[in-house]
Amino acid sequence: MDVVLRAEDIHKSYGKTKVLKGISFEVGRGETKVICGPSGAGKSTLLRCLNLLTRPDKGRVWLEDVELTSPSVNINKMRQRIGFVFQEFNLFNHLTALDNVMIGLTKVKKLPKDEARRIAKEALLTVHITEDLWNKYPAQLSGGQKQRVAIARALAMDPVIILYDEPTSALDPHLIGEVLEVMKELARRKVTGLVVTHEIGFALSVADEIMFMYNGKIVERGPPKEVVFNPKHEVTARFFKRISELYGGRK
Amino acid sequence: MFWAYVPYMLAGVLWTFALVGGGLGLGFLIGLPIAIGQVYGGRVVKAFLDVYVWFFRGVPLLVLLFLFYWGVFPALGHKLPALEASIIVLGLRSGAYQSQIFRGAIESVGEGQMVAARSLGMSRVSAILHIILPQALRIAIPGWTNEYAILLKDSAICFTLGVLEILTRTRYVVIATGEALLPYITAGFLFIFLTYGGTKVLNVIYEKTRIPGLVWRM
């Protein structure tokens, strides 16, 4: 398999608190993998270690054949190729939806404005942000629209992989669907993704693998149906039982 | 007769403008980099900038004027004319105050903006330039308007060096006419009008540059 992202024995501590205790996994081209687990398990920290927004204390990360954790790597250059979608959207407040998607293309990739605009519009249409919203500012958009613009911003950079950090956790329940739908479409189009989420329905319908994190470690991994319905570990079983009670079996 | 001297007093407005414009401009050029350094700089840089702010906020303006005009500039071998010396001192001091306006503004932009910019592959410098400052400068406008109003009135202290601004001219008129009430009232109103006009202009700029829909959580 063509591995695009590989993490090897990632460790991270804040002070005396060990947040990550040796995480290893790979993501192949076109795959969608889901990381879930209770809060405090280290999921967000792990994602941030993958594009070095947080530097791991130990361990190595590869994007395709480049080792990101090597000191000689130009990390700004590599981050262009790793999309990142935040729980809190983090759209640039002072830019319109269109400019939010364009700015990475013009200021980072140094593309000419016309080309950047063309790519940005295409990305916005991919996430179903229609033309009437292109000139709106983030504060004028709903949460679901904001998150879809944020996905377009990542997508426009033509990334090797997109990392999603709980992309629906800050959304009102009735807006979660539109964001998940876009993510599913991307997954089906074989846009490589690594998704931290509690949305089991999403994992069951498009994920190639679920990795269950607990206390800084991946305690269980496997095909979504296996992990969700036949968990081997007690913590995993308890977690999914609670989630399914909460969501009333939503698939 | 006092009224004959009114044009002479009005000409002082230009000098006051020079002091305020020069002081605010220089203060901006000093204050903004200080703010950036205080937020994003290393420990040594921060400590150095803290000393600058501590000094220029701590010493009275009058003392600064005398110190630089009679002391520092001559010691450096450049005895500057009163206007230039005053503008520089007002600018050095305003820089210290403005730095704190900008620092507060930068810090209220929110960490997520920087993180998002970096995740796109922007360098820190580029992120500050394209993402942080365009927002921070908007946030800073009300505070900066205050700084204008304060600096405008502080500029009157430059009469002590004989800069031909409004107050200096007013005092000459008082001496020439033997009349105090009307000249000082006139001077007072000139400052009121300038404060009002300037803050009005800045408020318009604030409204025009407002980001649609956005309420800053500060």
Tab-separated table of C-alpha atoms in Angstrom:
chain	number	residue	atom	x	y	z
A	1	MET	CA	0.000	0.000	0.000
A	2	ASP	CA	1.056	3.570	-0.733
A	3	VAL	CA	1.562	5.089	2.715
A	4	VAL	CA	1.189	8.873	2.817
A	5	LEU	CA	1.417	9.508	6.545
A	6	ARG	CA	3.345	7.487	9.048
A	7	ALA	CA	3.727	8.143	12.760
A	8	GLU	CA	6.261	6.146	14.706
A	9	ASP	CA	6.355	5.953	18.491
A	10	ILE	CA	5.100	9.505	19.183
A	11	HIS	CA	5.563	10.716	22.754
A	12	LYS	CA	4.492	14.030	24.210
A	13	SER	CA	4.386	15.328	27.766
A	14	TYR	CA	3.280	18.603	29.252
A	15	GLY	CA	5.255	18.966	32.445
A	16	LYS	CA	4.780	15.714	34.316
A	17	THR	CA	1.629	14.780	32.420
A	18	LYS	CA	2.295	12.215	29.721
A	19	VAL	CA	-0.247	12.939	27.017
A	20	LEU	CA	1.038	10.591	24.318
A	21	LYS	CA	2.810	7.393	25.267
A	22	GLY	CA	4.103	5.921	22.065
A	23	ILE	CA	1.665	6.155	19.165
A	24	SER	CA	2.357	4.440	15.853
A	25	PHE	CA	0.134	4.101	12.791
A	26	GLU	CA	0.012	4.756	9.097
A	27	VAL	CA	-2.522	6.146	6.678
A	28	GLY	CA	-2.536	4.951	3.077
A	29	ARG	CA	-3.378	7.062	0.048
A	30	GLY	CA	-7.139	7.426	-0.356
A	31	GLU	CA	-7.900	6.023	3.077
A	32	THR	CA	-10.031	7.579	5.774
A	33	LYS	CA	-9.093	6.689	9.307
A	34	VAL	CA	-10.950	7.692	12.416
A	35	ILE	CA	-9.485	8.281	15.849
A	36	CYS	CA	-11.872	8.269	18.756
A	37	GLY	CA	-11.691	8.018	22.478
A	38	PRO	CA	-12.706	9.886	25.613
A	39	SER	CA	-11.600	13.472	26.147
A	40	GLY	CA	-8.139	13.725	27.612
A	41	ALA	CA	-7.001	10.677	25.659
A	42	GLY	CA	-4.569	12.824	23.667
A	43	LYS	CA	-6.369	12.857	20.319
A	44	SER	CA	-5.986	16.565	19.584
A	45	THR	CA	-2.404	16.590	20.763
A	46	LEU	CA	-1.680	13.685	18.448
A	47	LEU	CA	-3.092	15.522	15.427
A	48	ARG	CA	-1.064	18.604	16.253
A	49	CYS	CA	2.048	16.481	16.549
A	50	LEU	CA	1.492	15.228	13.011
A	51	ASN	CA	1.949	18.624	11.357
A	52	LEU	CA	4.225	19.798	14.144
A	53	LEU	CA	1.961	22.551	15.398
A	54	THR	CA	3.116	20.779	18.553
A	55	ARG	CA	6.548	19.223	18.487
A	56	PRO	CA	6.611	15.643	19.772
A	57	ASP	CA	9.198	14.912	22.484
A	58	LYS	CA	10.103	11.654	20.845
A	59	GLY	CA	9.137	9.730	17.760
A	60	ARG	CA	9.044	10.417	14.062
A	61	VAL	CA	6.486	11.497	11.485
A	62	TRP	CA	6.722	10.953	7.729
A	63	LEU	CA	4.670	12.598	5.026
A	64	GLU	CA	5.138	10.463	1.931
A	65	ASP	CA	8.920	9.990	1.883
A	66	VAL	CA	9.881	13.085	3.904
A	67	GLU	CA	10.538	12.855	7.619
A	68	LEU	CA	8.808	15.924	9.095
A	69	THR	CA	10.482	15.521	12.456
A	70	SER	CA	13.929	15.780	10.926
A	71	PRO	CA	15.491	19.101	11.941
A	72	SER	CA	16.514	19.926	8.374
A	73	VAL	CA	12.947	19.919	7.050
A	74	ASN	CA	11.303	23.228	6.117
A	75	ILE	CA	8.114	22.656	8.074
A	76	ASN	CA	6.258	25.603	6.492
A	77	LYS	CA	6.762	23.975	3.132
A	78	MET	CA	5.470	20.626	4.385
A	79	ARG	CA	2.444	22.074	6.198
A	80	GLN	CA	1.133	23.340	2.855
A	81	ARG	CA	0.551	19.710	2.006
A	82	ILE	CA	-1.267	18.787	5.228
A	83	GLY	CA	-4.763	20.154	5.511
A	84	PHE	CA	-5.986	20.907	9.017
A	85	VAL	CA	-9.594	21.447	10.026
A	86	PHE	CA	-10.206	22.780	13.533
A	87	GLN	CA	-12.990	22.195	15.985
A	88	GLU	CA	-13.459	25.965	16.305
A	89	PHE	CA	-13.185	26.550	12.521
A	90	ASN	CA	-10.566	29.290	12.921
A	91	LEU	CA	-11.559	31.057	9.740
A	92	PHE	CA	-9.754	34.348	9.287
A	93	ASN	CA	-12.215	36.892	10.689
A	94	HIS	CA	-11.232	39.771	8.444
A	95	LEU	CA	-11.523	37.860	5.165
A	96	THR	CA	-14.554	36.806	3.148
A	97	ALA	CA	-15.272	33.128	2.576
A	98	LEU	CA	-13.598	33.322	-0.824
A	99	ASP	CA	-10.543	35.180	0.510
A	100	ASN	CA	-10.213	32.681	3.344
A	101	VAL	CA	-9.788	29.940	0.777
A	102	MET	CA	-7.604	32.052	-1.505
A	103	ILE	CA	-5.086	33.364	0.989
A	104	GLY	CA	-3.152	30.133	1.314
A	105	LEU	CA	-2.902	29.945	-2.453
A	106	THR	CA	-1.739	33.528	-2.955
A	107	LYS	CA	0.418	34.108	0.117
A	108	VAL	CA	1.814	30.627	0.688
A	109	LYS	CA	1.767	28.927	-2.692
A	110	LYS	CA	2.319	32.285	-4.438
A	111	LEU	CA	-0.168	31.491	-7.192
A	112	PRO	CA	-1.423	34.335	-9.390
A	113	LYS	CA	-4.720	35.812	-8.168
A	114	ASP	CA	-6.786	34.556	-11.108
A	115	GLU	CA	-5.663	31.004	-10.729
A	116	ALA	CA	-6.092	31.149	-6.953
A	117	ARG	CA	-9.614	32.467	-7.372
A	118	ARG	CA	-10.497	29.710	-9.804
A	119	ILE	CA	-9.197	26.982	-7.475
A	120	ALA	CA	-10.868	28.574	-4.452
A	121	LYS	CA	-14.255	28.748	-6.159
A	122	GLU	CA	-13.969	25.146	-7.191
A	123	ALA	CA	-13.123	24.117	-3.608
A	124	LEU	CA	-16.068	26.117	-2.246
A	125	LEU	CA	-18.450	24.468	-4.693
A	126	THR	CA	-17.081	21.067	-3.694
A	127	VAL	CA	-18.192	21.726	-0.109
A	128	HIS	CA	-21.520	23.133	-1.339
A	129	ILE	CA	-20.830	26.756	-0.471
A	130	THR	CA	-22.727	28.518	-3.214
A	131	GLU	CA	-21.847	31.795	-4.890
A	132	ASP	CA	-24.174	33.899	-2.716
A	133	LEU	CA	-21.972	33.107	0.296
A	134	TRP	CA	-18.557	33.770	-1.255
A	135	ASN	CA	-18.421	37.395	-0.196
A	136	LYS	CA	-19.785	36.846	3.292
A	137	TYR	CA	-17.513	37.232	6.290
A	138	PRO	CA	-17.165	34.361	8.783
A	139	ALA	CA	-19.299	36.177	11.358
A	140	GLN	CA	-22.131	36.216	8.814
A	141	LEU	CA	-22.051	32.449	8.275
A	142	SER	CA	-23.624	29.630	10.266
A	143	GLY	CA	-21.365	27.160	12.053
A	144	GLY	CA	-21.936	24.529	9.427
A	145	GLN	CA	-21.107	26.956	6.639
A	146	LYS	CA	-17.994	28.108	8.470
A	147	GLN	CA	-16.729	24.580	8.879
A	148	ARG	CA	-17.367	23.804	5.225
A	149	VAL	CA	-15.421	26.924	4.218
A	150	ALA	CA	-12.638	25.732	6.515
A	151	ILE	CA	-12.663	22.365	4.753
A	152	ALA	CA	-12.520	24.191	1.403
A	153	ARG	CA	-9.561	26.206	2.678
A	154	ALA	CA	-7.717	22.989	3.445
A	155	LEU	CA	-8.845	21.289	0.243
A	156	ALA	CA	-7.786	24.150	-2.040
A	157	MET	CA	-4.154	23.648	-1.057
A	158	ASP	CA	-4.323	20.235	-2.750
A	159	PRO	CA	-3.125	18.443	0.371
A	160	VAL	CA	-1.734	14.936	0.610
A	161	ILE	CA	-3.949	14.388	3.651
A	162	ILE	CA	-6.505	16.354	5.651
A	163	LEU	CA	-6.463	16.162	9.444
A	164	TYR	CA	-9.815	16.874	11.089
A	165	ASP	CA	-9.828	17.752	14.785
A	166	GLU	CA	-13.362	17.097	16.071
A	167	PRO	CA	-14.835	19.047	13.152
A	168	THR	CA	-18.452	18.786	14.326
A	169	SER	CA	-18.056	19.132	18.088
A	170	ALA	CA	-18.632	22.901	18.141
A	171	LEU	CA	-21.696	22.735	15.908
A	172	ASP	CA	-25.357	22.923	16.767
A	173	PRO	CA	-26.857	19.448	16.299
A	174	HIS	CA	-28.907	20.424	13.250
A	175	LEU	CA	-25.771	21.643	11.423
A	176	ILE	CA	-23.644	18.541	11.997
A	177	GLY	CA	-25.208	16.671	9.104
A	178	GLU	CA	-24.161	19.070	6.345
A	179	VAL	CA	-20.529	18.967	7.474
A	180	LEU	CA	-20.450	15.188	7.830
A	181	GLU	CA	-22.027	14.866	4.386
A	182	VAL	CA	-19.208	16.888	2.835
A	183	MET	CA	-16.602	14.849	4.700
A	184	LYS	CA	-18.207	11.629	3.502
A	185	GLU	CA	-18.180	12.859	-0.076
A	186	LEU	CA	-14.494	13.657	0.186
A	187	ALA	CA	-13.805	10.256	1.710
A	188	ARG	CA	-15.649	8.551	-1.155
A	189	ARG	CA	-13.629	10.616	-3.624
A	190	LYS	CA	-10.550	9.132	-1.956
A	191	VAL	CA	-9.285	12.335	-0.408
A	192	THR	CA	-7.046	10.943	2.315
A	193	GLY	CA	-8.274	11.868	5.765
A	194	LEU	CA	-7.493	11.343	9.418
A	195	VAL	CA	-10.488	12.287	11.514
A	196	VAL	CA	-10.780	12.734	15.241
A	197	THR	CA	-14.490	12.426	15.914
A	198	HIS	CA	-17.168	10.852	18.051
A	199	GLU	CA	-19.471	10.514	15.055
A	200	ILE	CA	-19.740	6.756	14.938
A	201	GLY	CA	-22.140	6.886	11.989
A	202	PHE	CA	-19.479	8.648	9.941
A	203	ALA	CA	-16.865	6.086	10.950
A	204	LEU	CA	-19.141	3.159	10.133
A	205	SER	CA	-20.079	4.474	6.715
A	206	VAL	CA	-16.733	5.646	5.313
A	207	ALA	CA	-13.792	4.854	7.580
A	208	ASP	CA	-11.301	2.144	6.651
A	209	GLU	CA	-10.176	1.831	10.240
A	210	ILE	CA	-11.006	3.092	13.706
A	211	MET	CA	-8.243	3.676	16.186
A	212	PHE	CA	-9.453	3.906	19.741
A	213	MET	CA	-7.278	6.027	21.994
A	214	TYR	CA	-7.263	5.875	25.738
A	215	ASN	CA	-4.851	7.480	28.136
A	216	GLY	CA	-2.218	8.373	25.526
A	217	LYS	CA	-2.215	5.058	23.733
A	218	ILE	CA	-4.036	3.362	20.889
A	219	VAL	CA	-5.645	0.512	22.778
A	220	GLU	CA	-7.613	-0.983	19.930
A	221	ARG	CA	-7.825	-0.654	16.185
A	222	GLY	CA	-9.527	-2.365	13.333
A	223	PRO	CA	-12.396	-2.230	10.866
A	224	PRO	CA	-15.116	0.128	12.184
A	225	LYS	CA	-17.799	-2.531	12.569
A	226	GLU	CA	-15.419	-4.761	14.483
A	227	VAL	CA	-14.305	-2.052	16.898
A	228	VAL	CA	-17.743	-0.550	17.440
A	229	PHE	CA	-19.829	-3.722	17.744
A	230	ASN	CA	-17.247	-6.253	18.909
A	231	PRO	CA	-14.691	-4.354	20.944
A	232	LYS	CA	-11.952	-6.432	22.543
A	233	HIS	CA	-11.172	-4.067	25.378
A	234	GLU	CA	-13.371	-3.092	28.238
A	235	VAL	CA	-12.704	0.675	27.898
A	236	THR	CA	-13.587	0.550	24.216
A	237	ALA	CA	-16.792	-1.331	24.921
A	238	ARG	CA	-17.812	1.100	27.635
A	239	PHE	CA	-17.070	4.085	25.394
A	240	PHE	CA	-19.128	2.888	22.439
A	241	LYS	CA	-21.954	1.764	24.682
A	242	ARG	CA	-22.191	5.236	26.121
A	243	ILE	CA	-21.980	6.894	22.712
A	244	SER	CA	-24.692	4.742	21.221
A	245	GLU	CA	-26.967	5.363	24.210
A	246	LEU	CA	-26.412	9.075	23.748
A	247	TYR	CA	-27.153	9.055	20.034
A	248	GLY	CA	-29.935	6.525	20.219
A	249	GLY	CA	-28.389	4.250	17.646
A	250	ARG	CA	-28.023	6.917	14.949
A	251	LYS	CA	-26.106	5.509	12.032
B	1	MET	CA	-7.116	94.632	20.720
B	2	PHE	CA	-7.382	90.835	20.972
B	3	TRP	CA	-9.346	90.075	17.776
B	4	ALA	CA	-6.514	91.375	15.598
B	5	TYR	CA	-4.370	88.536	16.931
B	6	VAL	CA	-6.787	85.729	16.125
B	7	PRO	CA	-5.158	84.836	12.758
B	8	TYR	CA	-1.814	84.697	14.555
B	9	MET	CA	-3.266	82.249	17.080
B	10	LEU	CA	-4.937	80.177	14.392
B	11	ALA	CA	-1.576	79.744	12.666
B	12	GLY	CA	-0.551	77.873	15.820
B	13	VAL	CA	-2.917	75.093	14.812
B	14	LEU	CA	-0.486	74.109	12.048
B	15	TRP	CA	2.334	73.792	14.557
B	16	THR	CA	0.122	71.791	16.887
B	17	PHE	CA	-0.728	69.552	13.950
B	18	ALA	CA	2.971	69.074	13.272
B	19	LEU	CA	3.561	68.060	16.899
B	20	VAL	CA	0.575	65.710	17.038
B	21	GLY	CA	0.999	64.256	13.551
B	22	GLY	CA	4.728	63.781	14.022
B	23	GLY	CA	4.331	62.430	17.541
B	24	LEU	CA	1.559	59.985	16.646
B	25	GLY	CA	3.332	58.883	13.458
B	26	LEU	CA	6.654	58.292	15.152
B	27	GLY	CA	4.822	56.678	18.078
B	28	PHE	CA	3.127	54.302	15.652
B	29	LEU	CA	6.415	53.327	14.044
B	30	ILE	CA	7.866	52.648	17.507
B	31	GLY	CA	4.776	51.274	19.245
B	32	LEU	CA	3.711	48.641	16.724
B	33	PRO	CA	7.074	46.824	16.541
B	34	ILE	CA	7.334	46.977	20.341
B	35	ALA	CA	3.911	45.362	20.647
B	36	ILE	CA	4.845	42.620	18.186
B	37	GLY	CA	8.069	42.026	20.088
B	38	GLN	CA	6.276	41.909	23.413
B	39	VAL	CA	3.788	39.341	22.178
B	40	TYR	CA	5.945	37.158	19.961
B	41	GLY	CA	9.508	37.944	21.053
B	42	GLY	CA	11.867	35.927	23.195
B	43	ARG	CA	12.563	36.587	26.833
B	44	VAL	CA	15.498	38.957	26.252
B	45	VAL	CA	13.612	41.016	23.670
B	46	LYS	CA	10.608	41.285	25.984
B	47	ALA	CA	12.729	42.392	28.935
B	48	PHE	CA	14.423	45.046	26.820
B	49	LEU	CA	11.108	46.379	25.493
B	50	ASP	CA	9.612	46.372	28.991
B	51	VAL	CA	12.387	48.702	30.105
B	52	TYR	CA	11.622	51.082	27.245
B	53	VAL	CA	7.912	51.190	28.083
B	54	TRP	CA	8.632	51.438	31.798
B	55	PHE	CA	10.905	54.449	31.239
B	56	PHE	CA	8.790	56.451	28.816
B	57	ARG	CA	5.565	55.853	30.686
B	58	GLY	CA	7.181	56.588	34.022
B	59	VAL	CA	8.882	59.934	33.414
B	60	PRO	CA	6.757	63.114	33.184
B	61	LEU	CA	6.559	64.643	29.723
B	62	LEU	CA	8.032	67.913	30.927
B	63	VAL	CA	11.062	66.117	32.324
B	64	LEU	CA	11.473	64.181	29.073
B	65	LEU	CA	11.330	67.380	27.031
B	66	PHE	CA	13.967	69.119	29.128
B	67	LEU	CA	16.093	65.988	29.374
B	68	PHE	CA	16.219	65.437	25.615
B	69	TYR	CA	16.277	69.068	24.478
B	70	TRP	CA	18.911	70.298	26.917
B	71	GLY	CA	20.625	67.051	27.775
B	72	VAL	CA	20.469	64.066	25.434
B	73	PHE	CA	20.511	65.723	22.007
B	74	PRO	CA	23.361	68.154	22.832
B	75	ALA	CA	25.301	65.254	24.388
B	76	LEU	CA	24.872	63.374	21.116
B	77	GLY	CA	26.291	66.413	19.333
B	78	HIS	CA	22.991	67.425	17.695
B	79	LYS	CA	21.273	70.284	19.391
B	80	LEU	CA	17.938	70.046	17.628
B	81	PRO	CA	15.486	72.909	17.006
B	82	ALA	CA	12.634	72.961	19.507
B	83	LEU	CA	10.007	71.640	17.067
B	84	GLU	CA	12.034	68.624	15.966
B	85	ALA	CA	13.094	67.834	19.522
B	86	SER	CA	9.485	68.070	20.711
B	87	ILE	CA	8.179	65.808	17.955
B	88	ILE	CA	10.819	63.194	18.753
B	89	VAL	CA	10.090	63.274	22.479
B	90	LEU	CA	6.328	63.133	21.946
B	91	GLY	CA	6.895	60.222	19.542
B	92	LEU	CA	9.181	58.290	21.891
B	93	ARG	CA	6.663	58.647	24.675
B	94	SER	CA	3.599	57.972	22.557
B	95	GLY	CA	5.367	54.867	21.241
B	96	ALA	CA	5.410	53.476	24.763
B	97	TYR	CA	1.690	54.105	25.200
B	98	GLN	CA	0.754	52.969	21.704
B	99	SER	CA	2.697	49.744	22.179
B	100	GLN	CA	0.308	48.806	24.965
B	101	ILE	CA	-2.721	49.640	22.815
B	102	PHE	CA	-1.401	47.394	20.044
B	103	ARG	CA	-0.320	44.672	22.423
B	104	GLY	CA	-3.809	44.422	23.859
B	105	ALA	CA	-5.234	44.397	20.348
B	106	ILE	CA	-2.902	41.654	19.118
B	107	GLU	CA	-3.606	39.520	22.163
B	108	SER	CA	-7.338	39.802	21.646
B	109	VAL	CA	-7.175	38.498	18.069
B	110	GLY	CA	-7.223	34.952	19.393
B	111	GLU	CA	-4.669	32.193	19.215
B	112	GLY	CA	-6.682	30.136	16.742
B	113	GLN	CA	-5.978	32.655	13.988
B	114	MET	CA	-2.236	32.197	14.278
B	115	VAL	CA	-2.524	28.411	14.531
B	116	ALA	CA	-4.741	28.287	11.444
B	117	ALA	CA	-2.311	30.460	9.489
B	118	ARG	CA	0.634	28.285	10.480
B	119	SER	CA	-1.282	25.140	9.559
B	120	LEU	CA	-1.618	26.513	6.010
B	121	GLY	CA	2.158	26.740	5.840
B	122	MET	CA	2.523	30.449	6.566
B	123	SER	CA	5.664	31.557	8.327
B	124	ARG	CA	5.226	33.436	11.608
B	125	VAL	CA	6.152	36.739	9.978
B	126	SER	CA	3.723	36.197	7.139
B	127	ALA	CA	0.956	35.196	9.553
B	128	ILE	CA	1.515	38.328	11.647
B	129	LEU	CA	1.464	40.473	8.512
B	130	HIS	CA	-1.502	38.966	6.683
B	131	ILE	CA	-3.670	37.570	9.468
B	132	ILE	CA	-2.924	39.108	12.870
B	133	LEU	CA	-2.183	42.768	12.118
B	134	PRO	CA	-5.138	43.454	9.795
B	135	GLN	CA	-7.399	42.404	12.667
B	136	ALA	CA	-5.366	43.906	15.506
B	137	LEU	CA	-5.131	47.323	13.858
B	138	ARG	CA	-8.896	47.464	13.524
B	139	ILE	CA	-9.316	46.531	17.176
B	140	ALA	CA	-6.776	49.199	18.142
B	141	ILE	CA	-8.560	52.143	16.532
B	142	PRO	CA	-10.702	53.151	19.560
B	143	GLY	CA	-7.674	53.025	21.870
B	144	TRP	CA	-5.653	54.906	19.305
B	145	THR	CA	-8.346	57.579	19.103
B	146	ASN	CA	-7.880	58.082	22.820
B	147	GLU	CA	-4.143	58.410	22.318
B	148	TYR	CA	-4.772	61.125	19.717
B	149	ALA	CA	-6.961	63.078	22.114
B	150	ILE	CA	-4.398	62.808	24.898
B	151	LEU	CA	-1.367	63.599	22.773
B	152	LEU	CA	-3.114	66.616	21.263
B	153	LYS	CA	-3.512	68.210	24.651
B	154	ASP	CA	-0.124	67.079	25.944
B	155	SER	CA	1.447	68.846	22.976
B	156	ALA	CA	0.653	72.158	24.661
B	157	ILE	CA	3.467	71.443	27.110
B	158	CYS	CA	5.895	72.056	24.248
B	159	PHE	CA	5.339	75.773	24.891
B	160	THR	CA	8.106	75.369	27.455
B	161	LEU	CA	10.594	74.949	24.603
B	162	GLY	CA	9.088	77.877	22.677
B	163	VAL	CA	7.529	75.802	19.902
B	164	LEU	CA	5.104	78.171	18.195
B	165	GLU	CA	2.037	76.021	18.812
B	166	ILE	CA	-1.325	77.252	20.087
B	167	LEU	CA	-0.440	77.827	23.742
B	168	THR	CA	2.872	79.592	23.057
B	169	ARG	CA	1.157	82.012	20.690
B	170	THR	CA	-1.655	82.535	23.181
B	171	ARG	CA	0.830	83.563	25.850
B	172	TYR	CA	2.448	86.046	23.459
B	173	VAL	CA	-0.983	87.505	22.742
B	174	VAL	CA	-1.693	87.785	26.454
B	175	ILE	CA	1.550	89.698	26.918
B	176	ALA	CA	0.912	91.916	23.907
B	177	THR	CA	-2.692	92.825	24.793
B	178	GLY	CA	-2.585	92.643	28.564
B	179	GLU	CA	-5.746	90.567	28.278
B	180	ALA	CA	-5.940	86.972	29.550
B	181	LEU	CA	-9.534	85.799	29.524
B	182	LEU	CA	-10.360	85.889	25.813
B	183	PRO	CA	-7.039	84.490	24.567
B	184	TYR	CA	-7.104	81.515	26.923
B	185	ILE	CA	-10.771	80.805	26.222
B	186	THR	CA	-9.948	80.873	22.512
B	187	ALA	CA	-7.023	78.510	23.033
B	188	GLY	CA	-9.246	76.183	25.029
B	189	PHE	CA	-11.852	76.084	22.301
B	190	LEU	CA	-9.236	75.453	19.615
B	191	PHE	CA	-8.180	72.327	21.494
B	192	ILE	CA	-11.780	71.250	21.968
B	193	PHE	CA	-12.490	71.596	18.245
B	194	LEU	CA	-9.338	69.735	17.274
B	195	THR	CA	-10.151	66.922	19.700
B	196	TYR	CA	-13.693	66.708	18.427
B	197	GLY	CA	-12.732	66.829	14.740
B	198	GLY	CA	-9.941	64.272	15.052
B	199	THR	CA	-11.901	61.754	17.093
B	200	LYS	CA	-14.796	62.164	14.659
B	201	VAL	CA	-12.546	61.298	11.713
B	202	LEU	CA	-11.101	58.282	13.530
B	203	ASN	CA	-14.569	57.071	14.479
B	204	VAL	CA	-15.569	57.197	10.828
B	205	ILE	CA	-12.484	55.159	9.902
B	206	TYR	CA	-13.392	52.671	12.642
B	207	GLU	CA	-16.896	52.247	11.280
B	208	LYS	CA	-15.713	51.995	7.669
B	209	THR	CA	-13.149	49.291	8.428
B	210	ARG	CA	-15.441	47.278	10.669
B	211	ILE	CA	-15.662	43.596	9.770
B	212	PRO	CA	-19.299	42.849	8.869
B	213	GLY	CA	-21.134	40.863	11.512
B	214	LEU	CA	-18.200	40.595	13.858
B	215	VAL	CA	-18.283	41.485	17.532
B	216	TRP	CA	-14.876	41.184	19.155
B	217	ARG	CA	-14.876	39.230	22.357
B	218	MET	CA	-12.383	41.133	24.451
